[in-house]
XYZ file of C-alpha atoms in Angstrom:
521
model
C 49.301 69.381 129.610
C 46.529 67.090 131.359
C 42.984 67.854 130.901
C 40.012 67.211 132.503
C 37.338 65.575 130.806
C 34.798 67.997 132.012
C 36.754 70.784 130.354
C 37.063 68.681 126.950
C 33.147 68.910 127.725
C 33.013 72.826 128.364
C 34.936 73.320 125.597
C 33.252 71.430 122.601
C 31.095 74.711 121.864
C 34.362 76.747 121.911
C 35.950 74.216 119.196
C 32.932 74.333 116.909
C 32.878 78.330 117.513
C 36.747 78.787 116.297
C 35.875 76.377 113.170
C 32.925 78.345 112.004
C 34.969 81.262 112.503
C 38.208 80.380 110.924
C 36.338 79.568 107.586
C 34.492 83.153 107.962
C 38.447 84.154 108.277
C 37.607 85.523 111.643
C 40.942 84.776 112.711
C 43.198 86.637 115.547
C 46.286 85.862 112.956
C 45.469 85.448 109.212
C 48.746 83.108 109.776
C 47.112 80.453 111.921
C 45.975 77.526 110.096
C 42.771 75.515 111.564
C 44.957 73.237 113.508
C 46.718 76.083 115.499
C 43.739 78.047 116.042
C 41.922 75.163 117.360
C 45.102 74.220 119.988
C 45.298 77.710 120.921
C 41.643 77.769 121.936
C 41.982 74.549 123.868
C 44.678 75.544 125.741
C 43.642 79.317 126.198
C 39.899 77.586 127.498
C 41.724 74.955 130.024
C 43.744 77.958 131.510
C 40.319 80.022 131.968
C 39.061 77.244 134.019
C 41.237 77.084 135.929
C 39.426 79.922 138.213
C 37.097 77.000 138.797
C 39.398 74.627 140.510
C 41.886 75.036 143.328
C 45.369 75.907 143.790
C 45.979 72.062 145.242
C 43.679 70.515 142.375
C 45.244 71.727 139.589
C 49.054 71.307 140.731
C 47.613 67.766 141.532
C 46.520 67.149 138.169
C 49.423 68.446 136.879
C 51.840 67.066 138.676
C 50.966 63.359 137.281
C 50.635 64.406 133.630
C 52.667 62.925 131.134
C 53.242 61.668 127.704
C 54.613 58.401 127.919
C 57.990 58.434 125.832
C 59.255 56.532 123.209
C 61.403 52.923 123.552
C 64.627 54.807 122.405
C 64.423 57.609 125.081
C 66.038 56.468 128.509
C 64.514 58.275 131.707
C 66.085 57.827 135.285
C 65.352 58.918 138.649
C 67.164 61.087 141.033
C 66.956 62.760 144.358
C 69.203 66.129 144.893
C 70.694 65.719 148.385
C 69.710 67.915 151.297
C 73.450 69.156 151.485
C 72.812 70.900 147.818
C 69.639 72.775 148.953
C 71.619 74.047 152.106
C 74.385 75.201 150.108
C 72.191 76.793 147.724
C 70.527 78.668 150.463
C 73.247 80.080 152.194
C 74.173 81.614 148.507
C 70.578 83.299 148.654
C 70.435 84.131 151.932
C 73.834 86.225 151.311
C 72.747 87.640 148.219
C 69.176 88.913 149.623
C 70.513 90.195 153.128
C 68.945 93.020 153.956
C 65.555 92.385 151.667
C 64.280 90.351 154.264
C 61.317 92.203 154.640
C 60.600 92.797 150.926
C 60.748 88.534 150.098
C 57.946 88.726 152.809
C 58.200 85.424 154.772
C 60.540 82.976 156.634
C 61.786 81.062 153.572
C 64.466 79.173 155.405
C 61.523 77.827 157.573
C 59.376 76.572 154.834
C 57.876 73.073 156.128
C 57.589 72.162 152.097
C 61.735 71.476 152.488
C 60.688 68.169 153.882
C 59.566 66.809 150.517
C 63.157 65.879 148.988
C 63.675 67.719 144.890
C 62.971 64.660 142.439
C 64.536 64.917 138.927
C 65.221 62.553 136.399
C 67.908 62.238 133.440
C 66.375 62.310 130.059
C 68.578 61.251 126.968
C 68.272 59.411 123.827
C 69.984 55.758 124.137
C 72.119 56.152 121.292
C 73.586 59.250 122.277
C 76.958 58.413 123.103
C 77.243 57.131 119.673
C 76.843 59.736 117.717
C 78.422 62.822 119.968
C 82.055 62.584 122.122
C 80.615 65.846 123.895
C 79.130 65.111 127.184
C 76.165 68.165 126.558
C 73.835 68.299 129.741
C 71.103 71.025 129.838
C 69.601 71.756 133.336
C 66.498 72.126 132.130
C 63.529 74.042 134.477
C 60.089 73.742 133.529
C 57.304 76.368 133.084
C 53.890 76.762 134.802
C 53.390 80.269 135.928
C 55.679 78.835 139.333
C 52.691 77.545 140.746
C 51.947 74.691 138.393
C 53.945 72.266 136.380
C 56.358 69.261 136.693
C 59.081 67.814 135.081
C 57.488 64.732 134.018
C 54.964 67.010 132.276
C 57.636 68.672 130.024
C 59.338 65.614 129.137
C 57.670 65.434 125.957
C 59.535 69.196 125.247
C 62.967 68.382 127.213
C 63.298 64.495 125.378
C 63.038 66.481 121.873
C 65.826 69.309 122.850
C 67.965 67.084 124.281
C 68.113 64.445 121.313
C 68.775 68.025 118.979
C 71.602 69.406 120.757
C 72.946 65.498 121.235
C 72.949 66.174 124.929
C 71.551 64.674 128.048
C 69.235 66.784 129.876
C 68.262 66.728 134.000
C 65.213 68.335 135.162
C 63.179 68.614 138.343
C 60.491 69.493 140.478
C 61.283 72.809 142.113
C 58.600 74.027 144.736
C 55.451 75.786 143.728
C 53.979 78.756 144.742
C 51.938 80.157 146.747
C 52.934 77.440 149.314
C 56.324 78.170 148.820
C 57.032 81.684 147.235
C 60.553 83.272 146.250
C 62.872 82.323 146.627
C 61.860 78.957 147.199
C 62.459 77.572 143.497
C 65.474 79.446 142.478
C 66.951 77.895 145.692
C 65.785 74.618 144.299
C 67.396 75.206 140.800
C 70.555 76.386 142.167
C 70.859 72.760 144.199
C 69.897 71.262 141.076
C 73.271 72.774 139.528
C 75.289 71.945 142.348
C 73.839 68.203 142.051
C 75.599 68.353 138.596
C 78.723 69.804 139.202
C 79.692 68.645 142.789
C 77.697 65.227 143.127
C 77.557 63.214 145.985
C 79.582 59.834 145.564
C 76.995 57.603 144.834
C 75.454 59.640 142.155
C 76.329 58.161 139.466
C 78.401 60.406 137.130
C 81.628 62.320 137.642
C 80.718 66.145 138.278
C 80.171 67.908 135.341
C 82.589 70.942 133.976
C 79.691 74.209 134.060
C 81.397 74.666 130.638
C 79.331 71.574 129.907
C 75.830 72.436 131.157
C 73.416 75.055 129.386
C 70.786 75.921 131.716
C 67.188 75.861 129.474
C 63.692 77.047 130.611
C 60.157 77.575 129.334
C 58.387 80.249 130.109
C 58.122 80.884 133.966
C 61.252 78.283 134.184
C 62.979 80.392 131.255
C 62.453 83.338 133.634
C 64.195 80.863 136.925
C 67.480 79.657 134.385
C 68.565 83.843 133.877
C 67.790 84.175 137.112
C 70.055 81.629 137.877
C 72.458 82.850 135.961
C 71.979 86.567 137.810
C 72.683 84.633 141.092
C 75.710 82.999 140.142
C 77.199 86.007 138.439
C 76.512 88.043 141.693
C 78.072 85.393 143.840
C 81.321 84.930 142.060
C 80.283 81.060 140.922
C 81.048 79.687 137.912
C 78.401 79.911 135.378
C 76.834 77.663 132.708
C 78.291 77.452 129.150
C 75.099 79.589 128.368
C 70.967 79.762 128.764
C 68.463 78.646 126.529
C 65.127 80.198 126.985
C 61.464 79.715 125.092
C 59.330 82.674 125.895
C 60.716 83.666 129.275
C 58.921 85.644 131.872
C 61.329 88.027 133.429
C 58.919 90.906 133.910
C 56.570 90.089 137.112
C 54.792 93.706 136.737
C 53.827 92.775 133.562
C 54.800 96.493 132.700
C 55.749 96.151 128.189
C 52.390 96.958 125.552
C 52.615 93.298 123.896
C 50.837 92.169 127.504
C 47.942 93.894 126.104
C 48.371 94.479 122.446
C 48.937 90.575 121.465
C 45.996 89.516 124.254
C 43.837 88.189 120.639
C 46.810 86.086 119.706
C 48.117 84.245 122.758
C 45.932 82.003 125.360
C 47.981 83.335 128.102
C 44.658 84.691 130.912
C 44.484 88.603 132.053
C 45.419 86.825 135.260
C 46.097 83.370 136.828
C 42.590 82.972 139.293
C 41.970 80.035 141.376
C 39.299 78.996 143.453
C 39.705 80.112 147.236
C 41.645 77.366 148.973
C 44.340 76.944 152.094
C 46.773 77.796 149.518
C 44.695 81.125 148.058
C 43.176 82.776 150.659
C 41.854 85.571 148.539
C 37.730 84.751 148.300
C 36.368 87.868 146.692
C 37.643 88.379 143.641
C 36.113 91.295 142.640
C 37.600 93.049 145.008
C 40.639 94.921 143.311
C 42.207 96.124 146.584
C 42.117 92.589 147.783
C 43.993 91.375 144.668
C 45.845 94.181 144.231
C 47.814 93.096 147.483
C 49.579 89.751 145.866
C 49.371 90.057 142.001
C 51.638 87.304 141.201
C 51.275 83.817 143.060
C 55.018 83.590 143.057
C 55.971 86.415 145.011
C 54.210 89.206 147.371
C 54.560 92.345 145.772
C 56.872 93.712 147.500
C 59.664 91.595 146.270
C 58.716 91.705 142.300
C 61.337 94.403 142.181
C 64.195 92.243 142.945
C 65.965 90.934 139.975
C 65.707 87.632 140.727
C 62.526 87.176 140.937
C 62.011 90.158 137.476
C 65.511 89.282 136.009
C 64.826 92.443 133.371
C 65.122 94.501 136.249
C 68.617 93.912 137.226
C 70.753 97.224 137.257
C 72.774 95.247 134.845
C 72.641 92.181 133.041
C 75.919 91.968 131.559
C 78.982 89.422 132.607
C 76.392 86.533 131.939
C 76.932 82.979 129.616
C 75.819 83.187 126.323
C 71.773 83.335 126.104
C 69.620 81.773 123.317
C 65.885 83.599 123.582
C 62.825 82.412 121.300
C 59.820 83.691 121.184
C 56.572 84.192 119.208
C 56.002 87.720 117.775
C 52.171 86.940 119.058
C 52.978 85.965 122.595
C 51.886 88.663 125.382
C 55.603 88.293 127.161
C 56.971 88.916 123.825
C 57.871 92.675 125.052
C 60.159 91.597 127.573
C 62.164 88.707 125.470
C 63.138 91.715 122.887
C 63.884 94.146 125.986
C 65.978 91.728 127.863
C 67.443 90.855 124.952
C 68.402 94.627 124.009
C 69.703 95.106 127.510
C 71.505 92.086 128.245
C 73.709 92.799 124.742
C 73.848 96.426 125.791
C 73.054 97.338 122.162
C 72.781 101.017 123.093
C 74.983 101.715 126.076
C 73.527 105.401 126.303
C 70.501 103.391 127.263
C 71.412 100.426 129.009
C 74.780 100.768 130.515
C 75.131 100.300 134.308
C 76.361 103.989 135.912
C 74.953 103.537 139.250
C 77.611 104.479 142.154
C 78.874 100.856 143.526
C 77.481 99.211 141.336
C 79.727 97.104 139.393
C 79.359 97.361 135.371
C 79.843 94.098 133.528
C 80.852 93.677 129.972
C 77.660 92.668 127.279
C 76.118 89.211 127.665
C 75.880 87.462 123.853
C 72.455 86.988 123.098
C 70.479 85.386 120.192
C 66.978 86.277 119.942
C 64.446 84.308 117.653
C 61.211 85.881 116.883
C 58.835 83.938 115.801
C 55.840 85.161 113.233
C 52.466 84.567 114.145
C 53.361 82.287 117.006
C 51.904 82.411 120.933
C 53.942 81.929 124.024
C 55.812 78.705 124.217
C 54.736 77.330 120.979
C 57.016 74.713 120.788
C 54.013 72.936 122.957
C 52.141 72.519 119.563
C 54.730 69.832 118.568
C 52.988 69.349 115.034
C 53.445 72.991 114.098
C 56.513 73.968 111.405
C 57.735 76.792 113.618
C 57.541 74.411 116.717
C 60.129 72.006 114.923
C 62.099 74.456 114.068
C 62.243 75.766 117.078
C 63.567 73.074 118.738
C 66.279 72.156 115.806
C 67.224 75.809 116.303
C 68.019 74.801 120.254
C 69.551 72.121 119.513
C 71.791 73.640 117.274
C 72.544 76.957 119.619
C 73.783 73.787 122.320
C 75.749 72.070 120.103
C 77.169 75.241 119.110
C 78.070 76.630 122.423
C 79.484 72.926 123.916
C 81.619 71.999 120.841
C 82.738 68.308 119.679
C 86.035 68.291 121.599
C 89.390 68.420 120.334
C 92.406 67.394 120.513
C 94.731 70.494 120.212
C 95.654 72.517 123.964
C 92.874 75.093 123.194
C 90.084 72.330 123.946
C 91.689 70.756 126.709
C 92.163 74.134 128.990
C 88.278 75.104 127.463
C 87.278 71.600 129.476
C 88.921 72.507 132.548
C 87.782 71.079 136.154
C 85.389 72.550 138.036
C 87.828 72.749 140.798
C 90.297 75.034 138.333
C 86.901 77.312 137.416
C 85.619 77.615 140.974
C 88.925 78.642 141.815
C 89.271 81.598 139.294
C 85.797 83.169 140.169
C 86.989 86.561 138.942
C 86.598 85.169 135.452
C 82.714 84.397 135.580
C 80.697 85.231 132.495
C 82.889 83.206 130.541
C 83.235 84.878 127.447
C 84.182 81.187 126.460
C 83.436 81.975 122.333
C 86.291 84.109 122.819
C 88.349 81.205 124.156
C 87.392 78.134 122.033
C 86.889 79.999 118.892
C 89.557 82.232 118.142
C 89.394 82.517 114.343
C 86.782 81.678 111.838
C 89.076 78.858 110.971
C 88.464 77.351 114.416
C 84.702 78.124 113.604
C 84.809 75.763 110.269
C 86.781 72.963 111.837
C 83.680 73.105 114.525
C 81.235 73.100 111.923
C 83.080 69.799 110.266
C 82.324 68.118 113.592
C 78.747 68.362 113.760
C 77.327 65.181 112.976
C 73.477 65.839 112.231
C 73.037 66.974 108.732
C 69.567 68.224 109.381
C 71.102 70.706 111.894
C 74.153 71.682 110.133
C 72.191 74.445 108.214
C 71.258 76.135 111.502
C 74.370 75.580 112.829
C 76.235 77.111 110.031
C 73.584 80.231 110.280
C 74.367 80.658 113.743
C 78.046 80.749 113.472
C 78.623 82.763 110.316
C 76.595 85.984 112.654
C 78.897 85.246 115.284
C 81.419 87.948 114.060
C 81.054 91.290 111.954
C 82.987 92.223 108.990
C 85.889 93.357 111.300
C 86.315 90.206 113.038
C 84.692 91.109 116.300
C 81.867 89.413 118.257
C 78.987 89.945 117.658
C 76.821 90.425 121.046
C 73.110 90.728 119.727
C 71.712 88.643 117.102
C 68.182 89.241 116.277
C 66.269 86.888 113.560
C 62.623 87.134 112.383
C 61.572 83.278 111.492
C 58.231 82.718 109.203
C 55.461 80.221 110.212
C 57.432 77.754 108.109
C 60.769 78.100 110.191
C 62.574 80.314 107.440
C 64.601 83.208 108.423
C 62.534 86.354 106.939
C 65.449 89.384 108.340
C 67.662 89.762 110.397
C 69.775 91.961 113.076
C 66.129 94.415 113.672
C 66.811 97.004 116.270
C 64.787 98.719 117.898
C 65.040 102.321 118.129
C 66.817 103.987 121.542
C 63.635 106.426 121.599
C 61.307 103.017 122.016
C 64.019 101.068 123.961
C 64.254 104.076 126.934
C 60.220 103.994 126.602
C 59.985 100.235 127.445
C 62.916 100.710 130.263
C 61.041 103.549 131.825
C 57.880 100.940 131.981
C 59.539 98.696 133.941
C 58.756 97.871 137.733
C 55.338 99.583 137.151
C 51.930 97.993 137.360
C 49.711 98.629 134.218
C 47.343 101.681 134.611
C 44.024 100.096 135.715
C 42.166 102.979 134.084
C 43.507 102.378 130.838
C 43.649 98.613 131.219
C 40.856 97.389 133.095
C 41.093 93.993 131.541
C 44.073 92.957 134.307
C 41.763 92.533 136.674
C 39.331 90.708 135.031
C 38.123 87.622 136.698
């Protein structure tokens, strides 16, 4: 994240503040050490400024942050062609017919489609030595979709892509408010067709969607299940699966933890910017004014659709497998466990699709991580325990999902041509475990492949909760991790009586009487 000198300035007071507190042990989590507490309050001060710049300032800023990378990490440029974007937006424009009016503006006419989507390819050099995989993670950064880069993240995506011994593409999708929904999921939908039908001269042979996990922080961990919504809904094949730290899938902000863990996270009450050409709103204080566009990414009347809330999908079923972290003292930390819950279908009574015409899709696999203690996306604090083991824990979930290859028949038809996929559309979801692993003695000759001791113990923990006592998959997985990166339980539940409660939040603002606090500036 860049900062400002001026806020380094503002901010001094704050630092010596949080010391003298922390060794009073006036401390939001007994947990924290000094170190965390003082990172949180940097980055929890930086975000409250940001009220005092504009939109265009602070995307700016951001935009040419980085932290240069090491000699062994290899970075190169690419430009998605046009023909990808167009593709991509004939998908959306079929899915959303007839919501025209709810996305709320001409997003096929959005002049910002001049400016061509920039990624680059981030691997380690050595990679091809010691993995015969080709593992590439799509991988979408975070920023509340108004902020953010890809060059910003690279610090994050260099880290997860040298633990799951993959190669990892990322991009610049457009920002809101300038361009709102469904500007970047159009952008990250051309960024997977870049990968799996590339133009000639790209470089690389397209890439088997078996291959690719799609991987997102926060706001870009909300845009990769999205993703996945979109290509489930359009028959397409889908990723091998979806990594996600702390995603935001829940636009309303609707769950209690948005509230209840507001001590323990730097997330703001709200996102406020100066008024500029790209935030016209110059009065503040005036709640009807701001009540009109909450969110930056979307006007409100299209936070209902699922693909801009994911959670909100009638079902989310039929999808890849999906890897969720998050810390148990984030504010979106609600909406992980929810999504989770309903994704897996853990209690059909509760979560199973009856509408009429509306198709019901088998349960989505998904592995939540919990984190104790931790804020949202605290794999930013790089020289934290849990943040480590966060990322080894990614890693590991990757290399678990795109396996060492093989050389009996059941790993050549598992790395099939996208041609052979695309073709066979009525298969999507791609209950692949099923497929590659058919026995838990495929499961150990998988684990004999992996060739980073310092991952095999998560790797081994992953796969051993894969299947129950009677043989059969297991679709949630749910592990509380200590500040030190040891598993503490796992499997929680929730209860259906506070699983209903949360689903009947959903697609609700919070009650301004009882929560006054949203609105503060």
């Amino acid at each position: 994240m860049a900062v400002d000198p001026r806020d380094i300035a503002t901010l001094t007071p704050k630092f010596l503040s949080t010391v003298f507190k922390h060794f009073k042990n006036d401390i939001p989590d007994s947990n924290w050490d000094l170190k965390l507490h003082l990172a949180i309050t940097m980055v929890r001060g930086i975000l409250q400024r940001g009220k005092h710049k504009t939109i265009e300032k602070q995307q700016k800023l951001l935009a040419k942050a980085h932290i240069p990378s090491p000699p062994s990490i290899s970075i190169k440029k690419a430009i998605v062609p046009e023909t990808c974007r167009s593709q991509a937006e004939d998908i959306m424009a079929g899915l959303l017919s007839g919501q025209e009016e709810k996305v709320g503006w001409r997003w096929k006419e959005d002049p910002m489609k001049q400016n061509p989507i920039k990624g680059e390819w981030v691997e380690a050099k050595n990679r091809k030595k010691i993995t015969s995989a080709d593992r590439v993670i799509l991988y979408i950064h975070g920023g509340a979709y108004f902020m953010g880069s890809a060059a910003q993240h690279r610090f994050l995506i260099q880290r997860v892509a040298k633990a799951g011994a993959a190669r990892a593409f990322s991009f610049d999708y457009r920002l809101a408010p300038q361009s709102p929904f469904p500007a970047a999921v159009v952008d990250t939908l051309a960024a997977y067709f870049y990968l799996i039908q590339p133009p000639a001269d790209a470089g690389f042979d397209p890439i088997s969607p078996k291959n690719i996990v799609v991987m997102g922080d926060s706001a870009g961990g909300g845009l990769a299940l999205s993703i996945m919504l979109v290509l489930r809904d359009a028959g397409l094949p889908q990723p091998a699966g979806a990594a996600c730290w702390s995603p935001w899938v829940d636009l309303f902000h609707s769950l209690p933890s948005i509230f209840s863990n507001a001590s323990t996270d730097y997330i703001p009450n709200g996102f406020v910017n100066k008024a500029s050409p790209a935030n016209p709103i110059k009065d503040y204080t005036n709640v009807k004014e701001r009540l009109e566009r909450v969110q930056y990414y979307a006007y409100n009347s299209a936070l209902s659709i699922p693909y801009v809330s994911p959670i909100l999908a009638d079902d989310l079923g039929g999808l890849g497998e999906i890897f969720i972290t998050c810390g148990n003292g984030e504010r979106l930390r609600d909406e992980a466990i929810l999504f989770s819950h309903k994704a897996s279908k853990t209690h059909p009574e509760v979560f199973e699709c009856k509408k009429p015409g509306v198709r019901a899709f088998p349960p989505t696999k998904v592995s939540l991580n919990i984190y104790e203690a931790m804020p949202h996306v605290f794999q930013l604090f790089l020289f934290h325990p849990a943040a480590s083991n966060a990322v080894k824990r990614t890693g590991a979930f990757i290399r678990k999902i795109i396996p060492e290859p093989t050389n009996d028949s059941s790993s050549s038809s598992s790395h099939s041509s996208f041609s052979s996929i695309y073709s066979n559309s009525s298969s999507r979801g791609y209950y692949h475990r099923e497929k590659e692993v058919s026995s838990i003695k495929d499961m150990n000759t998988l684990k004999q492949k992996q060739s980073s001791t310092s991952l095999q113990e998560f790797f081994d923990d992953e796969i051993d909760e894969d299947m129950n006592e009677d043989g059969e998959i297991n679709n949630f997985t749910n592990k509380h991790i200590d500040i030190k990166g040891n598993c503490k339980r796992t499997n929680d539940m929730l209860d259906e009586g506070t699983l209903r409660e949360w689903a009947n939040m959903l697609g609700k603002f919070p009650d301004l009487k009882l929560h006054p606090e949203f609105m503060d500036v």
